[in-house]
Amino acid sequence: MVNENDRYPRSNPPFRQPIDPSLQHELITSLQHSAVGWALFDPQERLCAANGVGRGAFGVGPDDLPSWEQMMRDCHRHRRGVLIDTDDIDAWIARVRQSHRCQPVRIFESDLVDGRWMRVTETTRPDGWVLVVMADITPLKVNEATLRRARDAAVLASMTDPLTRLYNRRFIFRRLGDLLTSAHEMRFPLVVAMLDLDHFKRVNDLHGHAVGDSVLQHFAQQIQLQLRPQDIVGRIGGEEFLIVLPNSDAAGASSVLERLRLRIGDAQAQAPLRYTFSAGIAAAVMGDSEADVVRRADAALYQAKSAGRDRLVVAPSPASA
């Protein structure tokens, strides 16, 4: 009878040789001076060893061996090492303990008081010892922030008129469609106003496009001063603007635009030159598309200009037209 151990002999243990003391010293020295930080905690959560980077990340002196909790409290109290932005350190420690030492391996990012970012790998052994390894990822975070800013700038540019910093035509019409859908679903009123600067071509012809641009910028600023946070405005043409006023009726929109008209007259001293505007106002009705309500506002704007400019005209609702 063949013994199973003879048929499948166990592999021999790897050949082991004592580590040369000089090599061991060199390894420990390299770990102490490594750019990667590390710290070792015993089962009672007391720091047993760490290199310089690790101690710096935890705000610990070269000879200090505090507990993990004491380190966190010192970081918070003295604003050093790990950045702990809280008014209640007890609640913060209790929250962190829900994940601290609860997994064999935990990887997370931590920012330090000095502005650096660390990628932390926390390895918890079955016997309770914990090894924490920290790599400085500050350059990566800076690059990430740069990319995020570039992305945000690109998104903003895609929806913004570069001259007035208002929404551009494409974005304002898309938002109008969204707001109109919400108005129909929620049964709240919505008003659209079309505004046009009077005789603007004459401004460009007599004073130049630089002055014309300054007039447009001044007008955009005055509009924004009169609107509520939920109102939106965009530049949809050379001297033409579209305002959307959710949860407002024609009377409320007329009051807003009349205040704007009077303010434009009062603010002429700060304007590049005297100017006026005309406006057409249309209240949305159930079943309107964005094209429908804009068409009525545009027709009312045409009436305002035909009646002498520098005035507001409210479009009649389709039911009473």
mmCIF file of C-alpha atoms in Angstrom:
data_model
loop_
_atom_site.group_PDB
_atom_site.id
_atom_site.type_symbol
_atom_site.label_atom_id
_atom_site.label_comp_id
_atom_site.label_asym_id
_atom_site.label_seq_id
_atom_site.Cartn_x
_atom_site.Cartn_y
_atom_site.Cartn_z
ATOM 1 C CA MET A 1 0.000 0.000 0.000
ATOM 2 C CA VAL A 2 1.368 3.351 -1.085
ATOM 3 C CA ASN A 3 1.425 6.095 1.505
ATOM 4 C CA GLU A 4 -0.300 9.264 0.273
ATOM 5 C CA ASN A 5 2.564 11.320 1.658
ATOM 6 C CA ASP A 6 5.006 9.310 -0.451
ATOM 7 C CA ARG A 7 2.875 9.721 -3.598
ATOM 8 C CA TYR A 8 2.587 13.462 -3.139
ATOM 9 C CA PRO A 9 5.645 14.458 -1.153
ATOM 10 C CA ARG A 10 5.527 17.844 0.499
ATOM 11 C CA SER A 11 7.737 20.456 -1.046
ATOM 12 C CA ASN A 12 10.810 21.229 0.962
ATOM 13 C CA PRO A 13 10.795 24.471 2.898
ATOM 14 C CA PRO A 14 12.796 27.239 1.206
ATOM 15 C CA PHE A 15 16.433 27.372 2.105
ATOM 16 C CA ARG A 16 16.978 30.058 4.683
ATOM 17 C CA GLN A 17 20.150 31.814 5.590
ATOM 18 C CA PRO A 18 20.717 34.294 8.403
ATOM 19 C CA ILE A 19 20.609 37.917 7.235
ATOM 20 C CA ASP A 20 23.950 39.637 7.358
ATOM 21 C CA PRO A 21 23.841 42.207 10.205
ATOM 22 C CA SER A 22 25.269 44.931 7.980
ATOM 23 C CA LEU A 23 22.566 44.277 5.369
ATOM 24 C CA GLN A 24 19.898 44.342 8.064
ATOM 25 C CA HIS A 25 21.233 47.657 9.350
ATOM 26 C CA GLU A 26 21.273 49.060 5.808
ATOM 27 C CA LEU A 27 17.646 47.966 5.270
ATOM 28 C CA ILE A 28 16.482 49.568 8.518
ATOM 29 C CA THR A 29 18.400 52.756 7.731
ATOM 30 C CA SER A 30 16.861 52.975 4.272
ATOM 31 C CA LEU A 31 13.383 52.574 5.779
ATOM 32 C CA GLN A 32 14.107 55.312 8.287
ATOM 33 C CA HIS A 33 15.132 57.723 5.533
ATOM 34 C CA SER A 34 12.589 56.608 2.966
ATOM 35 C CA ALA A 35 10.380 59.192 1.241
ATOM 36 C CA VAL A 36 7.497 56.852 1.998
ATOM 37 C CA GLY A 37 6.231 57.262 5.546
ATOM 38 C CA TRP A 38 5.444 54.342 7.814
ATOM 39 C CA ALA A 39 4.319 53.784 11.377
ATOM 40 C CA LEU A 40 3.799 50.623 13.411
ATOM 41 C CA PHE A 41 1.166 50.339 16.169
ATOM 42 C CA ASP A 42 0.830 47.532 18.702
ATOM 43 C CA PRO A 43 -2.488 45.822 19.585
ATOM 44 C CA GLN A 44 -3.096 48.471 22.265
ATOM 45 C CA GLU A 45 -2.891 51.161 19.533
ATOM 46 C CA ARG A 46 0.355 52.596 20.852
ATOM 47 C CA LEU A 47 2.956 53.800 18.368
ATOM 48 C CA CYS A 48 5.985 51.496 18.492
ATOM 49 C CA ALA A 49 8.103 52.729 15.593
ATOM 50 C CA ALA A 50 7.958 55.183 12.689
ATOM 51 C CA ASN A 51 10.279 56.909 10.289
ATOM 52 C CA GLY A 52 10.658 60.653 9.929
ATOM 53 C CA VAL A 53 7.991 61.043 7.253
ATOM 54 C CA GLY A 54 5.532 59.005 9.275
ATOM 55 C CA ARG A 55 6.176 60.993 12.450
ATOM 56 C CA GLY A 56 5.818 64.243 10.519
ATOM 57 C CA ALA A 57 2.493 63.134 9.070
ATOM 58 C CA PHE A 58 1.203 62.358 12.557
ATOM 59 C CA GLY A 59 2.817 65.395 14.185
ATOM 60 C CA VAL A 60 4.851 63.191 16.523
ATOM 61 C CA GLY A 61 8.279 64.033 17.963
ATOM 62 C CA PRO A 62 11.326 61.791 17.343
ATOM 63 C CA ASP A 63 11.117 60.063 20.736
ATOM 64 C CA ASP A 64 7.361 60.146 21.353
ATOM 65 C CA LEU A 65 5.336 56.926 21.428
ATOM 66 C CA PRO A 66 1.727 58.046 22.022
ATOM 67 C CA SER A 67 -1.456 56.083 21.446
ATOM 68 C CA TRP A 68 -3.353 56.537 18.178
ATOM 69 C CA GLU A 69 -6.159 58.431 19.917
ATOM 70 C CA GLN A 70 -3.739 60.727 21.736
ATOM 71 C CA MET A 71 -2.015 61.486 18.416
ATOM 72 C CA MET A 72 -5.341 62.447 16.837
ATOM 73 C CA ARG A 73 -6.244 64.672 19.774
ATOM 74 C CA ASP A 74 -2.827 66.368 19.643
ATOM 75 C CA CYS A 75 -3.154 66.905 15.881
ATOM 76 C CA HIS A 76 -6.505 68.583 16.447
ATOM 77 C CA ARG A 77 -5.433 70.638 19.470
ATOM 78 C CA HIS A 78 -2.122 71.889 18.123
ATOM 79 C CA ARG A 79 -3.055 72.068 14.401
ATOM 80 C CA ARG A 80 -0.217 69.843 13.274
ATOM 81 C CA GLY A 81 0.133 66.603 11.334
ATOM 82 C CA VAL A 82 -3.216 65.257 10.144
ATOM 83 C CA LEU A 83 -5.718 68.012 9.339
ATOM 84 C CA ILE A 84 -8.769 67.433 11.533
ATOM 85 C CA ASP A 85 -11.343 70.085 10.751
ATOM 86 C CA THR A 86 -14.009 69.636 13.407
ATOM 87 C CA ASP A 87 -15.385 71.368 16.479
ATOM 88 C CA ASP A 88 -16.110 68.049 18.188
ATOM 89 C CA ILE A 89 -13.012 65.841 18.339
ATOM 90 C CA ASP A 90 -14.822 63.185 20.408
ATOM 91 C CA ALA A 91 -17.470 62.733 17.719
ATOM 92 C CA TRP A 92 -14.763 62.722 15.034
ATOM 93 C CA ILE A 93 -12.791 59.957 16.783
ATOM 94 C CA ALA A 94 -15.961 57.912 17.319
ATOM 95 C CA ARG A 95 -16.809 58.229 13.619
ATOM 96 C CA VAL A 96 -13.295 57.249 12.464
ATOM 97 C CA ARG A 97 -13.276 54.244 14.790
ATOM 98 C CA GLN A 98 -16.144 52.785 12.785
ATOM 99 C CA SER A 99 -13.599 51.936 10.064
ATOM 100 C CA HIS A 100 -10.238 52.125 11.904
ATOM 101 C CA ARG A 101 -8.804 48.610 12.500
ATOM 102 C CA CYS A 102 -12.032 47.077 11.178
ATOM 103 C CA GLN A 103 -10.633 45.737 7.887
ATOM 104 C CA PRO A 104 -7.480 43.773 7.058
ATOM 105 C CA VAL A 105 -6.455 46.477 4.565
ATOM 106 C CA ARG A 106 -7.866 49.990 4.347
ATOM 107 C CA ILE A 107 -6.738 52.560 1.777
ATOM 108 C CA PHE A 108 -7.731 56.215 1.992
ATOM 109 C CA GLU A 109 -6.458 59.740 1.428
ATOM 110 C CA SER A 110 -5.627 62.194 4.185
ATOM 111 C CA ASP A 111 -4.652 65.844 3.986
ATOM 112 C CA LEU A 112 -2.128 67.361 6.363
ATOM 113 C CA VAL A 113 -2.070 70.741 8.059
ATOM 114 C CA ASP A 114 0.930 71.788 5.955
ATOM 115 C CA GLY A 115 -1.063 71.313 2.744
ATOM 116 C CA ARG A 116 0.292 67.927 1.690
ATOM 117 C CA TRP A 117 -1.887 64.973 0.730
ATOM 118 C CA MET A 118 -1.083 61.402 1.739
ATOM 119 C CA ARG A 119 -2.359 58.137 0.303
ATOM 120 C CA VAL A 120 -2.557 55.896 3.355
ATOM 121 C CA THR A 121 -2.539 52.095 3.435
ATOM 122 C CA GLU A 122 -3.509 50.721 6.833
ATOM 123 C CA THR A 123 -2.841 46.974 7.252
ATOM 124 C CA THR A 124 -4.236 45.290 10.370
ATOM 125 C CA ARG A 125 -2.839 41.873 11.274
ATOM 126 C CA PRO A 126 -4.957 39.197 12.988
ATOM 127 C CA ASP A 127 -2.874 39.665 16.139
ATOM 128 C CA GLY A 128 -3.817 43.375 16.312
ATOM 129 C CA TRP A 129 -0.607 44.952 15.040
ATOM 130 C CA VAL A 130 -1.161 47.710 12.501
ATOM 131 C CA LEU A 131 1.250 48.942 9.852
ATOM 132 C CA VAL A 132 0.483 52.310 8.298
ATOM 133 C CA VAL A 133 2.260 53.269 5.066
ATOM 134 C CA MET A 134 1.923 56.803 3.653
ATOM 135 C CA ALA A 135 2.846 58.047 0.178
ATOM 136 C CA ASP A 136 2.903 61.763 -0.626
ATOM 137 C CA ILE A 137 0.465 62.325 -3.510
ATOM 138 C CA THR A 138 0.436 66.123 -3.323
ATOM 139 C CA PRO A 139 1.653 66.549 -6.943
ATOM 140 C CA LEU A 140 -1.144 64.253 -8.118
ATOM 141 C CA LYS A 141 -3.748 66.198 -6.132
ATOM 142 C CA VAL A 142 -2.444 69.499 -7.502
ATOM 143 C CA ASN A 143 -2.671 68.103 -11.024
ATOM 144 C CA GLU A 144 -6.147 66.792 -10.264
ATOM 145 C CA ALA A 145 -7.220 70.230 -9.042
ATOM 146 C CA THR A 146 -5.736 71.843 -12.156
ATOM 147 C CA LEU A 147 -7.645 69.445 -14.397
ATOM 148 C CA ARG A 148 -10.831 70.067 -12.414
ATOM 149 C CA ARG A 149 -10.449 73.824 -12.789
ATOM 150 C CA ALA A 150 -9.791 73.425 -16.515
ATOM 151 C CA ARG A 151 -12.888 71.243 -16.846
ATOM 152 C CA ASP A 152 -15.014 73.725 -14.881
ATOM 153 C CA ALA A 153 -13.699 76.580 -17.010
ATOM 154 C CA ALA A 154 -14.557 74.666 -20.190
ATOM 155 C CA VAL A 155 -18.068 73.915 -18.920
ATOM 156 C CA LEU A 156 -18.565 77.553 -17.938
ATOM 157 C CA ALA A 157 -17.295 78.748 -21.321
ATOM 158 C CA SER A 158 -19.710 76.411 -23.106
ATOM 159 C CA MET A 159 -22.703 78.094 -21.434
ATOM 160 C CA THR A 160 -21.519 81.692 -21.036
ATOM 161 C CA ASP A 161 -21.450 84.711 -23.302
ATOM 162 C CA PRO A 162 -17.820 85.906 -23.096
ATOM 163 C CA LEU A 163 -18.657 89.619 -23.287
ATOM 164 C CA THR A 164 -21.452 89.978 -20.724
ATOM 165 C CA ARG A 165 -20.779 86.817 -18.644
ATOM 166 C CA LEU A 166 -24.489 86.003 -18.945
ATOM 167 C CA TYR A 167 -25.719 82.666 -20.258
ATOM 168 C CA ASN A 168 -25.331 82.240 -24.000
ATOM 169 C CA ARG A 169 -28.139 81.539 -26.474
ATOM 170 C CA ARG A 170 -27.758 77.757 -26.504
ATOM 171 C CA PHE A 171 -27.781 77.388 -22.731
ATOM 172 C CA ILE A 172 -30.605 79.858 -21.978
ATOM 173 C CA PHE A 173 -32.920 78.148 -24.466
ATOM 174 C CA ARG A 174 -32.069 74.734 -23.028
ATOM 175 C CA ARG A 175 -32.832 75.993 -19.510
ATOM 176 C CA LEU A 176 -36.049 77.567 -20.759
ATOM 177 C CA GLY A 177 -37.142 74.168 -22.060
ATOM 178 C CA ASP A 178 -36.366 72.530 -18.705
ATOM 179 C CA LEU A 179 -38.113 75.238 -16.685
ATOM 180 C CA LEU A 180 -41.137 75.224 -18.958
ATOM 181 C CA THR A 181 -41.504 71.464 -18.545
ATOM 182 C CA SER A 182 -41.293 71.860 -14.761
ATOM 183 C CA ALA A 183 -43.852 74.691 -14.850
ATOM 184 C CA HIS A 184 -46.314 72.512 -16.751
ATOM 185 C CA GLU A 185 -45.768 69.523 -14.435
ATOM 186 C CA MET A 186 -45.918 71.526 -11.195
ATOM 187 C CA ARG A 187 -48.643 73.904 -12.394
ATOM 188 C CA PHE A 188 -46.730 77.064 -11.514
ATOM 189 C CA PRO A 189 -46.577 80.172 -13.719
ATOM 190 C CA LEU A 190 -43.624 81.155 -15.861
ATOM 191 C CA VAL A 191 -42.902 84.304 -17.842
ATOM 192 C CA VAL A 192 -40.485 84.976 -20.684
ATOM 193 C CA ALA A 193 -39.255 88.473 -21.520
ATOM 194 C CA MET A 194 -37.390 89.518 -24.662
ATOM 195 C CA LEU A 195 -35.298 92.701 -24.283
ATOM 196 C CA ASP A 196 -33.591 94.707 -27.006
ATOM 197 C CA LEU A 197 -31.436 97.829 -26.710
ATOM 198 C CA ASP A 198 -32.921 100.684 -28.699
ATOM 199 C CA HIS A 199 -31.006 102.024 -31.728
ATOM 200 C CA PHE A 200 -27.957 99.983 -30.804
ATOM 201 C CA LYS A 201 -26.594 99.985 -34.345
ATOM 202 C CA ARG A 202 -26.370 103.761 -34.066
ATOM 203 C CA VAL A 203 -24.246 103.373 -30.918
ATOM 204 C CA ASN A 204 -21.735 101.189 -32.759
ATOM 205 C CA ASP A 205 -21.735 103.411 -35.844
ATOM 206 C CA LEU A 206 -21.255 106.689 -33.952
ATOM 207 C CA HIS A 207 -19.102 105.621 -31.024
ATOM 208 C CA GLY A 208 -17.408 102.392 -32.095
ATOM 209 C CA HIS A 209 -17.750 98.778 -31.052
ATOM 210 C CA ALA A 210 -15.673 99.224 -27.878
ATOM 211 C CA VAL A 211 -18.255 101.670 -26.522
ATOM 212 C CA GLY A 212 -21.030 99.384 -27.725
ATOM 213 C CA ASP A 213 -19.481 96.499 -25.808
ATOM 214 C CA SER A 214 -19.308 98.652 -22.675
ATOM 215 C CA VAL A 215 -23.009 99.475 -23.034
ATOM 216 C CA LEU A 216 -23.867 95.772 -23.305
ATOM 217 C CA GLN A 217 -21.813 94.983 -20.211
ATOM 218 C CA HIS A 218 -23.429 97.804 -18.249
ATOM 219 C CA PHE A 219 -26.895 96.627 -19.276
ATOM 220 C CA ALA A 220 -26.125 93.022 -18.295
ATOM 221 C CA GLN A 221 -25.001 94.162 -14.834
ATOM 222 C CA GLN A 222 -28.181 96.214 -14.324
ATOM 223 C CA ILE A 223 -30.379 93.263 -15.322
ATOM 224 C CA GLN A 224 -28.694 90.978 -12.807
ATOM 225 C CA LEU A 225 -29.233 93.515 -10.018
ATOM 226 C CA GLN A 226 -32.999 93.365 -10.549
ATOM 227 C CA LEU A 227 -33.525 89.614 -10.839
ATOM 228 C CA ARG A 228 -34.299 87.056 -8.149
ATOM 229 C CA PRO A 229 -31.921 84.106 -7.593
ATOM 230 C CA GLN A 230 -34.264 81.750 -9.462
ATOM 231 C CA ASP A 231 -34.539 84.006 -12.527
ATOM 232 C CA ILE A 232 -32.141 83.447 -15.405
ATOM 233 C CA VAL A 233 -30.980 85.747 -18.178
ATOM 234 C CA GLY A 234 -28.974 85.204 -21.322
ATOM 235 C CA ARG A 235 -27.686 87.155 -24.276
ATOM 236 C CA ILE A 236 -29.235 85.602 -27.389
ATOM 237 C CA GLY A 237 -28.070 88.052 -30.047
ATOM 238 C CA GLY A 238 -26.008 91.174 -30.577
ATOM 239 C CA GLU A 239 -28.139 93.474 -28.392
ATOM 240 C CA GLU A 240 -30.956 91.063 -27.583
ATOM 241 C CA PHE A 241 -31.523 89.370 -24.212
ATOM 242 C CA LEU A 242 -33.894 86.717 -22.891
ATOM 243 C CA ILE A 243 -35.096 86.569 -19.294
ATOM 244 C CA VAL A 244 -36.973 83.609 -17.801
ATOM 245 C CA LEU A 245 -38.902 84.260 -14.582
ATOM 246 C CA PRO A 246 -40.223 81.033 -13.011
ATOM 247 C CA ASN A 247 -43.147 81.265 -10.590
ATOM 248 C CA SER A 248 -44.029 84.735 -11.797
ATOM 249 C CA ASP A 249 -46.967 86.154 -13.723
ATOM 250 C CA ALA A 250 -46.996 88.892 -16.346
ATOM 251 C CA ALA A 251 -47.757 91.593 -13.779
ATOM 252 C CA GLY A 252 -44.806 90.571 -11.613
ATOM 253 C CA ALA A 253 -42.476 90.459 -14.605
ATOM 254 C CA SER A 254 -43.687 93.881 -15.712
ATOM 255 C CA SER A 255 -42.838 95.318 -12.292
ATOM 256 C CA VAL A 256 -39.324 93.856 -12.482
ATOM 257 C CA LEU A 257 -38.695 95.237 -15.961
ATOM 258 C CA GLU A 258 -40.193 98.618 -15.148
ATOM 259 C CA ARG A 259 -37.782 98.879 -12.198
ATOM 260 C CA LEU A 260 -34.988 97.948 -14.578
ATOM 261 C CA ARG A 261 -36.098 100.613 -17.065
ATOM 262 C CA LEU A 262 -36.131 103.274 -14.362
ATOM 263 C CA ARG A 263 -32.785 102.094 -12.992
ATOM 264 C CA ILE A 264 -31.227 102.342 -16.443
ATOM 265 C CA GLY A 265 -32.351 105.974 -16.534
ATOM 266 C CA ASP A 266 -30.954 106.646 -13.047
ATOM 267 C CA ALA A 267 -27.652 104.884 -13.764
ATOM 268 C CA GLN A 268 -26.814 106.795 -16.911
ATOM 269 C CA ALA A 269 -24.043 108.681 -15.103
ATOM 270 C CA GLN A 270 -22.171 105.396 -14.689
ATOM 271 C CA ALA A 271 -23.015 104.151 -18.181
ATOM 272 C CA PRO A 272 -20.719 104.753 -21.173
ATOM 273 C CA LEU A 273 -23.535 106.804 -22.752
ATOM 274 C CA ARG A 274 -27.304 107.194 -22.562
ATOM 275 C CA TYR A 275 -29.346 104.245 -23.809
ATOM 276 C CA THR A 276 -32.804 102.710 -23.438
ATOM 277 C CA PHE A 277 -34.366 99.322 -24.071
ATOM 278 C CA SER A 278 -37.675 97.840 -25.140
ATOM 279 C CA ALA A 279 -39.211 94.595 -23.881
ATOM 280 C CA GLY A 280 -41.876 92.094 -24.795
ATOM 281 C CA ILE A 281 -43.394 89.931 -22.059
ATOM 282 C CA ALA A 282 -45.272 86.654 -22.502
ATOM 283 C CA ALA A 283 -46.741 84.346 -19.859
ATOM 284 C CA ALA A 284 -46.562 80.645 -20.632
ATOM 285 C CA VAL A 285 -49.815 78.693 -20.865
ATOM 286 C CA MET A 286 -50.407 74.963 -20.587
ATOM 287 C CA GLY A 287 -49.215 73.190 -23.709
ATOM 288 C CA ASP A 288 -46.748 75.921 -24.714
ATOM 289 C CA SER A 289 -43.420 74.880 -26.156
ATOM 290 C CA GLU A 290 -40.426 77.143 -25.658
ATOM 291 C CA ALA A 291 -40.861 78.277 -29.290
ATOM 292 C CA ASP A 292 -44.489 79.251 -28.599
ATOM 293 C CA VAL A 293 -43.829 81.468 -25.604
ATOM 294 C CA VAL A 294 -40.715 83.022 -27.159
ATOM 295 C CA ARG A 295 -42.666 83.787 -30.332
ATOM 296 C CA ARG A 296 -45.306 85.713 -28.342
ATOM 297 C CA ALA A 297 -42.637 87.585 -26.361
ATOM 298 C CA ASP A 298 -40.855 88.492 -29.595
ATOM 299 C CA ALA A 299 -44.107 89.762 -31.124
ATOM 300 C CA ALA A 300 -44.707 91.914 -28.036
ATOM 301 C CA LEU A 301 -41.150 93.264 -28.329
ATOM 302 C CA TYR A 302 -41.850 94.234 -31.939
ATOM 303 C CA GLN A 303 -44.971 96.113 -30.787
ATOM 304 C CA ALA A 304 -42.936 97.969 -28.150
ATOM 305 C CA LYS A 305 -40.445 99.098 -30.756
ATOM 306 C CA SER A 306 -43.181 100.063 -33.207
ATOM 307 C CA ALA A 307 -44.877 102.145 -30.497
ATOM 308 C CA GLY A 308 -41.794 104.319 -29.991
ATOM 309 C CA ARG A 309 -39.316 102.152 -28.006
ATOM 310 C CA ASP A 310 -38.234 102.601 -24.368
ATOM 311 C CA ARG A 311 -41.319 100.730 -23.163
ATOM 312 C CA LEU A 312 -42.775 97.342 -22.209
ATOM 313 C CA VAL A 313 -45.557 95.428 -23.927
ATOM 314 C CA VAL A 314 -47.290 92.355 -22.505
ATOM 315 C CA ALA A 315 -48.425 89.810 -25.067
ATOM 316 C CA PRO A 316 -52.073 88.731 -24.808
ATOM 317 C CA SER A 317 -52.567 85.096 -23.822
ATOM 318 C CA PRO A 318 -53.556 82.788 -26.686
ATOM 319 C CA ALA A 319 -57.011 82.274 -25.148
ATOM 320 C CA SER A 320 -57.812 86.010 -25.248
ATOM 321 C CA ALA A 321 -56.011 86.821 -28.516
#
